[in-house]
Coordinates of C-alpha atoms and ligand atoms in Angstrom, one line a residue:
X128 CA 0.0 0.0 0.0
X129 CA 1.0 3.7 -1.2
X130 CA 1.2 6.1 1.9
X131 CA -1.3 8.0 -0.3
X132 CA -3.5 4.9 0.0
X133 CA -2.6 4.3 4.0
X134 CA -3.9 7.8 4.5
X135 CA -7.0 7.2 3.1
X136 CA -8.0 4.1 4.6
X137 CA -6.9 6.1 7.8
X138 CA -9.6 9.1 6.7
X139 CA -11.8 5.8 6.2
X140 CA -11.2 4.7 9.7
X141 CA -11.8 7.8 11.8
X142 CA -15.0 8.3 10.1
X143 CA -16.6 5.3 11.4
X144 CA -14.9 5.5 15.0
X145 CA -15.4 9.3 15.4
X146 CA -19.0 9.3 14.1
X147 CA -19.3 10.8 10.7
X148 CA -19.6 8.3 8.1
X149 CA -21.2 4.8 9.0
X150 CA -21.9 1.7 6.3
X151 CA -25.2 1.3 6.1
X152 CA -27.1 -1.5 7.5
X153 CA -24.3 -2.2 8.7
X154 CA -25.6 -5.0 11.3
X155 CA -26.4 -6.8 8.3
X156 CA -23.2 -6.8 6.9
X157 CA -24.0 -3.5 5.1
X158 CA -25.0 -2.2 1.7
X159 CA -22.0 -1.3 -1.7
X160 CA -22.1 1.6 -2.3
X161 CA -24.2 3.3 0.4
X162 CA -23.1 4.7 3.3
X163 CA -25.3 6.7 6.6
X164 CA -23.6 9.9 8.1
X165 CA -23.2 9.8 12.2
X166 CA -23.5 12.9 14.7
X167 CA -20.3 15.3 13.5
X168 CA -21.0 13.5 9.9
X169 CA -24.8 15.0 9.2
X170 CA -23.8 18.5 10.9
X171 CA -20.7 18.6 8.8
X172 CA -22.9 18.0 5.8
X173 CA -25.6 20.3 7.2
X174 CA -23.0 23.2 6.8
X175 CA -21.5 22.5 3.7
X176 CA -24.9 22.3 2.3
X177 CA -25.9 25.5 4.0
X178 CA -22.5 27.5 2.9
X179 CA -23.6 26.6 -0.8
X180 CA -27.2 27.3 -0.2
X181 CA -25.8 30.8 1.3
X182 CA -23.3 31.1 -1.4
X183 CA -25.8 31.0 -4.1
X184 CA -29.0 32.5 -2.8
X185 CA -28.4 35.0 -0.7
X186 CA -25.3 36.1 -2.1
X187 CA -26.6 36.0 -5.6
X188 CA -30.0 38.6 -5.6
X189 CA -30.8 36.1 -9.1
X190 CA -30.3 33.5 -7.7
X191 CA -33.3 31.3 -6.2
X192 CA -34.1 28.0 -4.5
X193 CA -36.8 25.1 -4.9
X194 CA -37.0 21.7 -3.2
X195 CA -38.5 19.1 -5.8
X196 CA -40.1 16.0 -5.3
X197 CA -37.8 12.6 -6.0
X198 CA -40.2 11.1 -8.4
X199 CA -40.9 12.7 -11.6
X200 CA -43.4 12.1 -13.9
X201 CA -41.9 9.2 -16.5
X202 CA -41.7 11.2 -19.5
X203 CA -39.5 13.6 -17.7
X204 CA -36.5 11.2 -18.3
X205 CA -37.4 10.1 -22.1
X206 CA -37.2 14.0 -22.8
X207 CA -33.9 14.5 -20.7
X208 CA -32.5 12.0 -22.6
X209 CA -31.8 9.9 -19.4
X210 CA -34.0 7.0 -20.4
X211 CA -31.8 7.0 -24.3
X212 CA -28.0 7.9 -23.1
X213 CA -27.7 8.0 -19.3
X214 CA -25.8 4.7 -19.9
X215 CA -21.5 3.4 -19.0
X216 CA -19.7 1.6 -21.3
X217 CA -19.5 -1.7 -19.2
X218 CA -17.0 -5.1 -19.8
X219 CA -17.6 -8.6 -17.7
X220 CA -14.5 -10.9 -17.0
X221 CA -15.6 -14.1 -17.9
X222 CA -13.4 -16.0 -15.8
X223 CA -14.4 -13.9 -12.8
X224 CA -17.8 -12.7 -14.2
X225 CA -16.5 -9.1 -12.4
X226 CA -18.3 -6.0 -14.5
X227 CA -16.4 -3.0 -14.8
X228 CA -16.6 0.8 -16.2
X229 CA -14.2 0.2 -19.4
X230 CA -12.9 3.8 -18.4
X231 CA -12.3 3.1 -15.1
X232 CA -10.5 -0.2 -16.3
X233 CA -8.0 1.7 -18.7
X234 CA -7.5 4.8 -16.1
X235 CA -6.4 2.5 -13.6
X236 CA -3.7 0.8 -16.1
X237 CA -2.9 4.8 -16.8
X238 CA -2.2 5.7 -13.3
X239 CA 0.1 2.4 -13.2
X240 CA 2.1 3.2 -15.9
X241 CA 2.7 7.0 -14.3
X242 CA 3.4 5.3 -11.0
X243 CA 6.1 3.6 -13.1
X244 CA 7.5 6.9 -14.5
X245 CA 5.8 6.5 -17.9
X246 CA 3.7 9.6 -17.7
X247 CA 4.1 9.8 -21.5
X248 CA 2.8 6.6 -22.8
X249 CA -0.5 7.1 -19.9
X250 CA -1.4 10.4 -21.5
X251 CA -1.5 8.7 -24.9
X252 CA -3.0 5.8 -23.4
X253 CA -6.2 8.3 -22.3
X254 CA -6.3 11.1 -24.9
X255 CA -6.9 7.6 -27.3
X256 CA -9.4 6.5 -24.7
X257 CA -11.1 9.7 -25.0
X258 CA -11.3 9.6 -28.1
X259 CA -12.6 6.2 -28.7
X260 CA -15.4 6.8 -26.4
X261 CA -16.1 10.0 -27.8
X262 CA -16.8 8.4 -31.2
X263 CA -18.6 5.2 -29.5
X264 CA -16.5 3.2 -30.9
X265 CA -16.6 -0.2 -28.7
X266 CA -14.5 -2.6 -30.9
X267 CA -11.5 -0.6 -31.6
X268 CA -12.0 0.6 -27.2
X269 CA -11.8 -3.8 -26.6
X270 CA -8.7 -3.7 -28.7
X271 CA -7.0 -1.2 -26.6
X272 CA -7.7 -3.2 -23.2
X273 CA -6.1 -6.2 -25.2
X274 CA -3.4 -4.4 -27.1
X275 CA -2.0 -3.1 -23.5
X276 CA -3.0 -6.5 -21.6
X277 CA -5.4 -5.0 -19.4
X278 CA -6.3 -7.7 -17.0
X279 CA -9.4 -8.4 -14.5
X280 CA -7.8 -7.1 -10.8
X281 CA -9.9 -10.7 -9.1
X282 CA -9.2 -13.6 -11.9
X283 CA -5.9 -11.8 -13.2
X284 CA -7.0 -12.9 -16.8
X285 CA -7.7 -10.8 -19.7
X286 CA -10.6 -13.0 -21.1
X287 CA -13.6 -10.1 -21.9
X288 CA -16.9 -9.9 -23.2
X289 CA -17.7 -7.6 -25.4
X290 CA -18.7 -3.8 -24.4
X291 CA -21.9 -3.2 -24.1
X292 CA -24.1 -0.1 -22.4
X293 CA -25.8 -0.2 -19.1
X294 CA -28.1 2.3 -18.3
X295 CA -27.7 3.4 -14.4
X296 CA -31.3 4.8 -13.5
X297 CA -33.2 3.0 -11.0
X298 CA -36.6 2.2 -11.6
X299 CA -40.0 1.3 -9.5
X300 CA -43.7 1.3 -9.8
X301 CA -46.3 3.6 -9.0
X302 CA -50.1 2.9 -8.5
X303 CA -51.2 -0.8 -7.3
X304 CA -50.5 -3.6 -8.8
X305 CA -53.9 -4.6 -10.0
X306 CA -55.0 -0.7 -11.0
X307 CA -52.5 0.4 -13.7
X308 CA -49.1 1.5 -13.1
X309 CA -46.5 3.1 -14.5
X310 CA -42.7 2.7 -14.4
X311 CA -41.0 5.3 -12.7
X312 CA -37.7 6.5 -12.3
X313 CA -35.5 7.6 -9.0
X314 CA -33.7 10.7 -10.2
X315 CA -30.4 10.3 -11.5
X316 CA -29.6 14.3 -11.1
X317 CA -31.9 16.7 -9.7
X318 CA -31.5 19.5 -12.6
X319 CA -34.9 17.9 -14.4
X320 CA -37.0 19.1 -11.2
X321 CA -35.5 22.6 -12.0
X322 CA -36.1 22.3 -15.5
X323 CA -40.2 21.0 -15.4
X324 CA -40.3 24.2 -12.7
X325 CA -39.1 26.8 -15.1
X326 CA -41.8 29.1 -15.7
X327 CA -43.1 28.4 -12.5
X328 CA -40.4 30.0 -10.6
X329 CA -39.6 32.8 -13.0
X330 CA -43.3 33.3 -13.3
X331 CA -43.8 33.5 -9.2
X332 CA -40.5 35.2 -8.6
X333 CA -40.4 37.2 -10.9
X334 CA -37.1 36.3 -12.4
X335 CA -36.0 38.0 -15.3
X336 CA -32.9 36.7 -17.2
X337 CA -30.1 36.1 -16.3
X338 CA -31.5 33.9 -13.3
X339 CA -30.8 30.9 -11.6
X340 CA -32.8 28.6 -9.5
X341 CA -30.7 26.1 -7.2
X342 CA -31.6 23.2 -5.3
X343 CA -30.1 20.6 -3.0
X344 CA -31.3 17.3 -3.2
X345 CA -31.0 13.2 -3.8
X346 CA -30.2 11.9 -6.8
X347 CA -30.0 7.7 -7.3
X348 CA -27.9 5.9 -9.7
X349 CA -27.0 2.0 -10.2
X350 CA -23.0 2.6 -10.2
X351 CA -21.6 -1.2 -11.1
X352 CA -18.0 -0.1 -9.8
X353 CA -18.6 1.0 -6.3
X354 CA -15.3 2.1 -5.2
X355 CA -13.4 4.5 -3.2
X356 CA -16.0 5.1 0.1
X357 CA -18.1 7.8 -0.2
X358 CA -17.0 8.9 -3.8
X359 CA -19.1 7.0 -6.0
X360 CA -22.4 6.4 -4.0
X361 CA -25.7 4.4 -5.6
X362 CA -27.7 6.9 -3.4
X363 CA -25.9 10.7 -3.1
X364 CA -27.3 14.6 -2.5
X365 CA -26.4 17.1 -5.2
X366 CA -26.3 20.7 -5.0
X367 CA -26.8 22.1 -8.3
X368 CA -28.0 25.5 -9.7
X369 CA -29.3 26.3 -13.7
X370 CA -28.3 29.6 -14.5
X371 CA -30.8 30.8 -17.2
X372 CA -29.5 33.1 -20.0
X373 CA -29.7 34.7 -23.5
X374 CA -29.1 32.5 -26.4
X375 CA -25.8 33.6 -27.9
X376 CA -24.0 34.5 -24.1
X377 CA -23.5 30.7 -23.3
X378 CA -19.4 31.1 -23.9
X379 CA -19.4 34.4 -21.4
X380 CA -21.3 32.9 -18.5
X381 CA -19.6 29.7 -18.8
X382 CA -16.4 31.0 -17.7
X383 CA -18.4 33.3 -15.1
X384 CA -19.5 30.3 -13.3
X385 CA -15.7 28.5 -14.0
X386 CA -14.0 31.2 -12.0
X387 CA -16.7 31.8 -9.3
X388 CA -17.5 27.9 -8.5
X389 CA -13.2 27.2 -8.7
X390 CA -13.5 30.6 -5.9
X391 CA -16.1 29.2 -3.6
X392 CA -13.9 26.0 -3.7
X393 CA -10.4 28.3 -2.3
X394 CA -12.9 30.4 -0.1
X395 CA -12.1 27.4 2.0
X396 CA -9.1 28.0 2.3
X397 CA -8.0 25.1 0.8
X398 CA -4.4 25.5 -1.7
X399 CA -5.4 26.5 -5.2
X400 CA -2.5 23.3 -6.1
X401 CA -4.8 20.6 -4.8
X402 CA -7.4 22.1 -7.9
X403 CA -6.9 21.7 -11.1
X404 CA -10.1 21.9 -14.4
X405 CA -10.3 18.9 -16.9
X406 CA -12.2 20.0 -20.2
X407 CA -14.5 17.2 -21.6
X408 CA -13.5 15.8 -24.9
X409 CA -16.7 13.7 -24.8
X410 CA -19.7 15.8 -24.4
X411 CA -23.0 14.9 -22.6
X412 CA -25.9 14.5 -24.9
X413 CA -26.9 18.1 -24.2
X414 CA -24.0 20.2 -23.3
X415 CA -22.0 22.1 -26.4
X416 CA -19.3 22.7 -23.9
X417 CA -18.3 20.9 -19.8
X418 CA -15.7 21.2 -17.3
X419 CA -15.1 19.5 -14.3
X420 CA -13.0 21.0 -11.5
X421 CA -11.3 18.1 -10.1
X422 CA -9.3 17.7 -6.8
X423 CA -6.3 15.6 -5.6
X424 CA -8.1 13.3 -3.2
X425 CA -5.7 10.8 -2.1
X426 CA -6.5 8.6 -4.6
X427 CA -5.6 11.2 -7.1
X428 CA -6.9 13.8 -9.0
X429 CA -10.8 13.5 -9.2
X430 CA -14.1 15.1 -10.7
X431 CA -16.0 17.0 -7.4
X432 CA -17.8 19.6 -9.5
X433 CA -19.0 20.0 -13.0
X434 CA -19.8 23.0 -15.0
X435 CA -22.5 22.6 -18.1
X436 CA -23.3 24.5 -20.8
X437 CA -26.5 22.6 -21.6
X438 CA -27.7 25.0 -24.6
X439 CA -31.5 25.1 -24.7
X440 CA -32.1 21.3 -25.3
X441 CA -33.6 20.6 -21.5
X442 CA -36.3 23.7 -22.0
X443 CA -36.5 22.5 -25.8
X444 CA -36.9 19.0 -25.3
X445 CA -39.8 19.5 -21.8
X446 CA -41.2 21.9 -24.9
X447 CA -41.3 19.2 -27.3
X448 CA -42.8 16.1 -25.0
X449 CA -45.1 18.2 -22.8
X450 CA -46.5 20.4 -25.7
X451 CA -46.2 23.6 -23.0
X452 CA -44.8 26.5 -24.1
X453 CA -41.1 27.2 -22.4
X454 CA -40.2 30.4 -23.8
X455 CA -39.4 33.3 -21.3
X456 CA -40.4 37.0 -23.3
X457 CA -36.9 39.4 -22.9
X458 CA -38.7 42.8 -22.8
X459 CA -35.1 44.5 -23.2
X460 CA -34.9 43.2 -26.6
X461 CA -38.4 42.7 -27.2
X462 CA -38.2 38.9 -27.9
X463 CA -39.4 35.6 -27.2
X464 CA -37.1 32.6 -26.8
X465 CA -36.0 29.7 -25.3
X466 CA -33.6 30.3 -22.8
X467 CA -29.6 28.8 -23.1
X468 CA -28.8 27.2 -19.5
X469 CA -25.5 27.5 -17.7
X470 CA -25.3 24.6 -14.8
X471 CA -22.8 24.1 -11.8
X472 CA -23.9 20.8 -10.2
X473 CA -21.2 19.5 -7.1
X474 CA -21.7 16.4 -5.2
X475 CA -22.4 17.0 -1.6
X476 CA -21.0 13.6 -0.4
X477 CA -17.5 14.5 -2.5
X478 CA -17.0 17.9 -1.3
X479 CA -17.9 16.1 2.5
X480 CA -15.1 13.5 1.4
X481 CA -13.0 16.5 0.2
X482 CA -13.3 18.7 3.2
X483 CA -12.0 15.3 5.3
X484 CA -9.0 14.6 3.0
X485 CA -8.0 18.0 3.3
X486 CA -8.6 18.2 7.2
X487 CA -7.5 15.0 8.0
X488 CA -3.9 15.0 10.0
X489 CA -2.3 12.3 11.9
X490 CA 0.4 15.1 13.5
X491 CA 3.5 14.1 15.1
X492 CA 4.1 16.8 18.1
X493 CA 7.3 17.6 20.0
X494 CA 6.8 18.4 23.7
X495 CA 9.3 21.2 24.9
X496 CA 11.8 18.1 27.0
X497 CA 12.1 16.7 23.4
X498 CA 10.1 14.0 23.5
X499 CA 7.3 13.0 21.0
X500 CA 3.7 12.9 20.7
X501 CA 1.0 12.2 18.5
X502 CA -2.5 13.3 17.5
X503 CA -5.4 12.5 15.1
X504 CA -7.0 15.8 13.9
X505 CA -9.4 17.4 11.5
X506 CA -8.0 21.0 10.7
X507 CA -11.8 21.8 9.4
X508 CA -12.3 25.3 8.1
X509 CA -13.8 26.7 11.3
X510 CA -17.6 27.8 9.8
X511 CA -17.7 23.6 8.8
X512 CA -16.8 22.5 11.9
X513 CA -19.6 20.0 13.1
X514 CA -18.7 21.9 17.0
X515 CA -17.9 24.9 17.0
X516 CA -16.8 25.6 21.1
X517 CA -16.0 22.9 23.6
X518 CA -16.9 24.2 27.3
X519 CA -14.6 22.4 29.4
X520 CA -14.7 22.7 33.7
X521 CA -11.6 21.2 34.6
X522 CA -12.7 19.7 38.0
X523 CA -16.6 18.3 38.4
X524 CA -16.8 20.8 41.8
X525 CA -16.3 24.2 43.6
X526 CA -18.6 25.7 41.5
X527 CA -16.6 25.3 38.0
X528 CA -19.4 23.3 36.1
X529 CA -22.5 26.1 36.9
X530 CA -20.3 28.7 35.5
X531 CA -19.0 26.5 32.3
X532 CA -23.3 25.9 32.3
X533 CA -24.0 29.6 32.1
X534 CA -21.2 29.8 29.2
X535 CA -23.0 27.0 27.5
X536 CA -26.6 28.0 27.5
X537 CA -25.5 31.6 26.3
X538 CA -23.5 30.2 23.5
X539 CA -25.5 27.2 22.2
X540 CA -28.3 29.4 20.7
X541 CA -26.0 31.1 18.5
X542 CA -23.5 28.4 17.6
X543 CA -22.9 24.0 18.3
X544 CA -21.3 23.8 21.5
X545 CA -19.8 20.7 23.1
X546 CA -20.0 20.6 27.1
X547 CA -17.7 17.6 28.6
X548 CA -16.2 17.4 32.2
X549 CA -15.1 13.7 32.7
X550 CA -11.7 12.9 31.9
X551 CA -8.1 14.8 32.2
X552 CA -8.2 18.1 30.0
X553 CA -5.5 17.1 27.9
X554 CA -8.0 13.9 26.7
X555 CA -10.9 15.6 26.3
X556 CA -8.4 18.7 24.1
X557 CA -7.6 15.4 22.0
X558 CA -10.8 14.3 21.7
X559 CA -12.3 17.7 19.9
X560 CA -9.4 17.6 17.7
X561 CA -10.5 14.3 16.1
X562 CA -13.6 15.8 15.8
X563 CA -12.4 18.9 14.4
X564 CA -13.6 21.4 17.5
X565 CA -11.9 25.0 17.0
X566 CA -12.2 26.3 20.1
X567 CA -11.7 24.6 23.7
X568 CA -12.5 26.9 26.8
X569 CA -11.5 25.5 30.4
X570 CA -13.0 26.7 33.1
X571 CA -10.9 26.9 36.2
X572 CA -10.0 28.0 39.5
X573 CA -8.7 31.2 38.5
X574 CA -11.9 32.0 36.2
X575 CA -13.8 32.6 39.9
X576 CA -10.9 35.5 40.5
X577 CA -10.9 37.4 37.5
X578 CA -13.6 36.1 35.1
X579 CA -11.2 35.3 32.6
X580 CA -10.7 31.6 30.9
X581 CA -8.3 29.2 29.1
X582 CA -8.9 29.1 25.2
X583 CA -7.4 26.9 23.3
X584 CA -6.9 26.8 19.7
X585 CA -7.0 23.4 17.7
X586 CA -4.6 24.0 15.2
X587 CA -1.8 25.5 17.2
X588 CA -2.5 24.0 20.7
X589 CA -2.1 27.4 21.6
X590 CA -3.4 28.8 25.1
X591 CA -4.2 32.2 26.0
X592 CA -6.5 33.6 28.9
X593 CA -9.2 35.6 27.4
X594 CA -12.3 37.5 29.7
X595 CA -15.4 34.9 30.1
X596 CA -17.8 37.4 28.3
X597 CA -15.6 37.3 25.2
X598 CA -16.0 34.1 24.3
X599 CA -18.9 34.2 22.3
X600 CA -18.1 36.6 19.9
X601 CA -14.8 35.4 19.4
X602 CA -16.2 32.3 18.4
X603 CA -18.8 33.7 16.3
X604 CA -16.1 36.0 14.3
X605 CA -14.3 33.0 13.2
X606 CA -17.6 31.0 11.9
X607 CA -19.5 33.7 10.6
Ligands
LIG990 N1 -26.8 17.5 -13.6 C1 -25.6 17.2 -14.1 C2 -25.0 16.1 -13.5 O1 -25.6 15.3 -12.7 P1 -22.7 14.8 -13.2 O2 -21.3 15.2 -13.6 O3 -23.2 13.4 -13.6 O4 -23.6 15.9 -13.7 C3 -22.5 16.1 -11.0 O5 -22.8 14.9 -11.6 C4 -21.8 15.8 -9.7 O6 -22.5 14.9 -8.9 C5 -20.4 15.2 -9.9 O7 -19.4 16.2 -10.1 C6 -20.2 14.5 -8.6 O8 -19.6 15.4 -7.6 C7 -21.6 14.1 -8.1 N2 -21.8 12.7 -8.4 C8 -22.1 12.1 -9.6 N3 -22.3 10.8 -9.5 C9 -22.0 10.5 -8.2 C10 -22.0 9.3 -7.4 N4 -22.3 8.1 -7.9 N5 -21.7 9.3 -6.1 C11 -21.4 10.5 -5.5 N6 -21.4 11.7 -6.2 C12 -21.7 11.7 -7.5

C-alpha cells in the first residue's frame, strides 16, 4: 500500500470511529455503495450544504431556490434524454464474471504506468481513450484493453466480453399492482426538477434573465463499480444551480461560473494546487461545452464539480414532450425565446469527502523536553466545523461546572457547543481535535478570581486567557 493509500483508509477509519460516516445497515453486513452519516457527519454535511445554499442564494439577488419532489413524472427522463443515453460503457471478466466501467479499467492501467515513470505513454494511453469513447467506438475501445493487456484485478485474466451499455437509472412502480401502473424513475440528477419548474419560478418570482434557480437534493444511480468510500455512491445529495441566460452568451457565462464555482472551492481555504479543471472531450448529450474542476483526493486527481453548458435542449426538449410552451419574453430586446442554460452541479458527499482529506492530519508533536507525541485531527475550516466551542470545567466541583453551564446555555443558541467534564483536560483537548472542534474553553480556578478563561486553539494548541464574556463573539467571528 502507497502512503497516499494508508492515509485514506486512515480518513476511512476515523469516520466510522469518530462518528461521521457509517456503512449502512451495517448489522447486516451493510450495503455497496451506500453509506449513513453519524452525529459530526450529518452537521458537517448540514453546513457544507448550508455554505452553498448561502453562497448561491443570498449572495446571488438572481439566484433562487426550490425543493422538488424525487419522483418525476416518466416522461421527464425520455425527454432529458436519461432513459436514451444515461448509460456506462460496461465489460464482464468471464473468468471472474467481475463487471467493470471500461474507463475506469483503462485509467487505472494509466495511473500504473505514471506510478512507473511513464507519464508519456499514460497520457496517450487516455487522450486515445477519450477519443474512442467520444466516437462510440466499442471494438477498436476492446482492442485497446487487449493491445496493452489489461487484466481483470480478481481472476488476473484478460478474457472479456464484449462492451456493451448499461443504463444506471433505478426504476419502481407507481399505482397498485392490479389498478395500472406506470414505471417510474428515481432521479439520477436533480436538474430535471429545476427544469419541469421553469416558468413556475420565473413566473412567481419574478425572475428576469439572467436567473438561476438552485436546489439541493437526492439523486439515485446504479454505479456497477462502487469504489473509493463515499466517492461514488448508488444513493448521493447534489447541490446544483441552472443559470438561465440569452441564447448567444453561453461562452461568457460559462467561464463566469468557472471562475466563481473554482473561488467558492479556495474560499475554504483550501491551496489552489490541490485544484486543477479537466475540459470534456466527450460531451454529454446536451452540453456544447463541460468542465469539471477536479481535486487531488488521495487517490488522485478527481471530478467533485462539473460546469455545463446545456444549450436550450432541456427547456427545448420539456417543450417538445409536454407540448407547453417554455419560452421566457426578454422585454429588453423585445423577444421571445427559449432560454440557453448554464449549470454548476457539485456532489455533496464528494466535497464532504473532500473537506475530510484536506482536514485530516495524523500530527507528530514535539513536547518542549524533546520527547514526541501524536494526534489524530481534523484542521476543518472553522464555519464547517460539526462543534464549533467545547466548554470544558476542569474539576466536576467548587462551582466550575455552573459557571461553564451559564457559558454553554448563552452560547449554544448562537452556535454547536460541546459541554464535557469527565476525563483529564488534555483527553478531552484530543478528543475535539479528532472531531475537528476549533475552540476549547477551560474553566478553572482562577476563572472565579478574574472572570477570565483558558482558550485553546485546535490547530496550534495554543493557550491564552481571554475575559469569560468574550467568548462568544470570538467564536462567532471565526464561523460567521
Ligand atoms: N446535472 C448534471 C450532473 O448530474 P454529473 O457530472 O453526472 O452531472 C454532478 O454529476 C456531480 O455529482 C459530480 O461532479 C459528482 O460530484 C456528483 N456525483 C455524480 N455521481 C455520483 C456518485 N455516484 N456518487 C457521488 N457523487 C456523485
Amino acid at each position: 500500500m502507497t502512503t497516499n493509500e494508508n492515509n485514506f483508509q486512515a480518513i476511512i477509519s476515523h469516520a466510522k470511529e469518530y462518528g461521521f460516516v457509517f456503512q449502512s445497515s451495517e448489522i447486516y453486513d451493510g450495503l455497496s455503495a451506500v453509506y449513513d452519516y453519524g452525529p459530526y457527519g450529518s452537521e458537517l454535511k448540514k453546513n457544507i450544504k448550508d455554505y452553498w445554499w448561502r453562497s448561491m442564494t443570498q449572495f446571488h439577488e438572481n439566484i433562487v431556490g426550490i425543493d422538488a419532489a424525487i419522483f418525476m413524472h416518466p416522461t421527464t427522463w425520455k425527454a432529458s434524454g436519461h432513459v436514451d443515453n444515461f448509460s456506462d460503457p460496461m465489460i464482464d471478466n468471464k473468468d471472474s464474471n467481475k463487471r467493470y466501467r471500461v474507463d475506469h479499467l483503462i485509467e487505472g492501467y494509466a495511473e500504473e504506468l505514471t506510478a512507473q515513470g511513464k507519464e508519456k505513454e499514460s497520457e496517450e494511453l487516455i487522450t486515445e481513450m477519450d477519443r474512442l469513447l467520444a466516437a462510440e467506438d466499442f471494438t477498436a475501445l476492446k482492442k485497446l484493453l487487449e493491445q496493452h493487456k489489461i487484466s481483470c484485478a480478481v481472476s488476473g485474466t484478460c478474457n472479456w466480453t464484449d462492451i456493451r451499455q448499461f443504463n444506471l437509472m433505478f426504476s419502481t412502480q407507481v399505482g397498485s399492482v392490479t389498478e395500472e401502473s406506470d414505471t417510474i424513475y428515481l432521479r439520477p440528477e436533480t436538474a430535471q426538477g429545476i427544469f419541469v419548474n421553469f416558468l413556475n419560478v420565473q413566473k412567481t418570482a419574478r425572475m428576469k434573465i439572467p436567473f438561476g434557480i438552485a436546489q439541493i437534493g437526492k439523486a439515485f444511480r446504479n454505479e456497477i463499480v462502487a469504489r473509493q468510500f463515499i466517492f461514488r455512491m448508488r444513493e448521493f445529495e447534489q447541490m446544483e444551480m441552472q443559470f438561465f441566460i440569452r441564447p448567444g452568451t453561453q461562452a461568457q457565462w460559462f467561464e463566469y461560473w468557472k471562475k466563481t464555482r473554482l473561488d467558492w472551492h479556495l474560499s475554504l481555504g483550501i491551496p489552489a494546487d490541490k485544484y486543477r479543471y479537466h475540459n470534456h472531450v466527450k460531451l454529454a448529450h446536451y452540453a456544447d461545452a463541460a468542465l469539471d474542476i477536479e481535486y487531488e483526493f488521495p487517490f488522485g486527481f478527481k471530478e467533485v464539480e462539473g460546469i455545463h453548458s446545456r444549450t436550450d435542449f432541456d427547456l427545448k426538449s420539456h417543450q417538445a414532450y409536454s407540448g407547453k410552451k417554455m419560452q421566457y419574453f426578454d422585454n429588453e430586446i423585445n423577444q421571445n425565446y427559449i432560454p440557453y442554460v448554464i449549470e454548476t452541479s457539485i456532489g455533496l458527499d464528494r466535497m464532504f469527502l473532500l473537506i475530510m482529506s484536506h482536514a485530516y492530519e495524523e500530527e507528530t508533536i514535539t513536547k518542549e523536553d524533546g520527547s514526541t507525541d501524536s494526534r489524530s485531527v481534523l484542521h476543518f475550516p472553522a464555519l464547517l466545523a460539526p462543534v464549533k466551542l467545547a466548554v470544558l470545567p476542569l474539576t466536576k466541583k467548587d462551582g466550575l461546572p455552573e459557571i461553564a453551564r451559564d457559558l454553554m446555555n448563552d452560547c449554544k443558541t448562537a452556535f454547536r457547543c460541546f459541554y464535557e467534564e469527565k476525563d483529564a483536560i488534555g483527553k478531552r483537548y484530543r478528543r475535539q481535535d479528532a472531531i475537528g472542534t476549533p475552540f476549547c474553553v477551560t474553566i478553572d480556578h482562577q476563572t472565579k478570581e478574574d472572570q477570565t478563561v483558558t482558550i485553546r486553539y485546535r490547530d496550534s494548541m495554543k493557550q491564552e486567557r481571554v475575559p469569560l464574556d468574550k467568548v462568544k463573539q470570538l467564536v462567532q467571528q471565526a464561523v460567521a
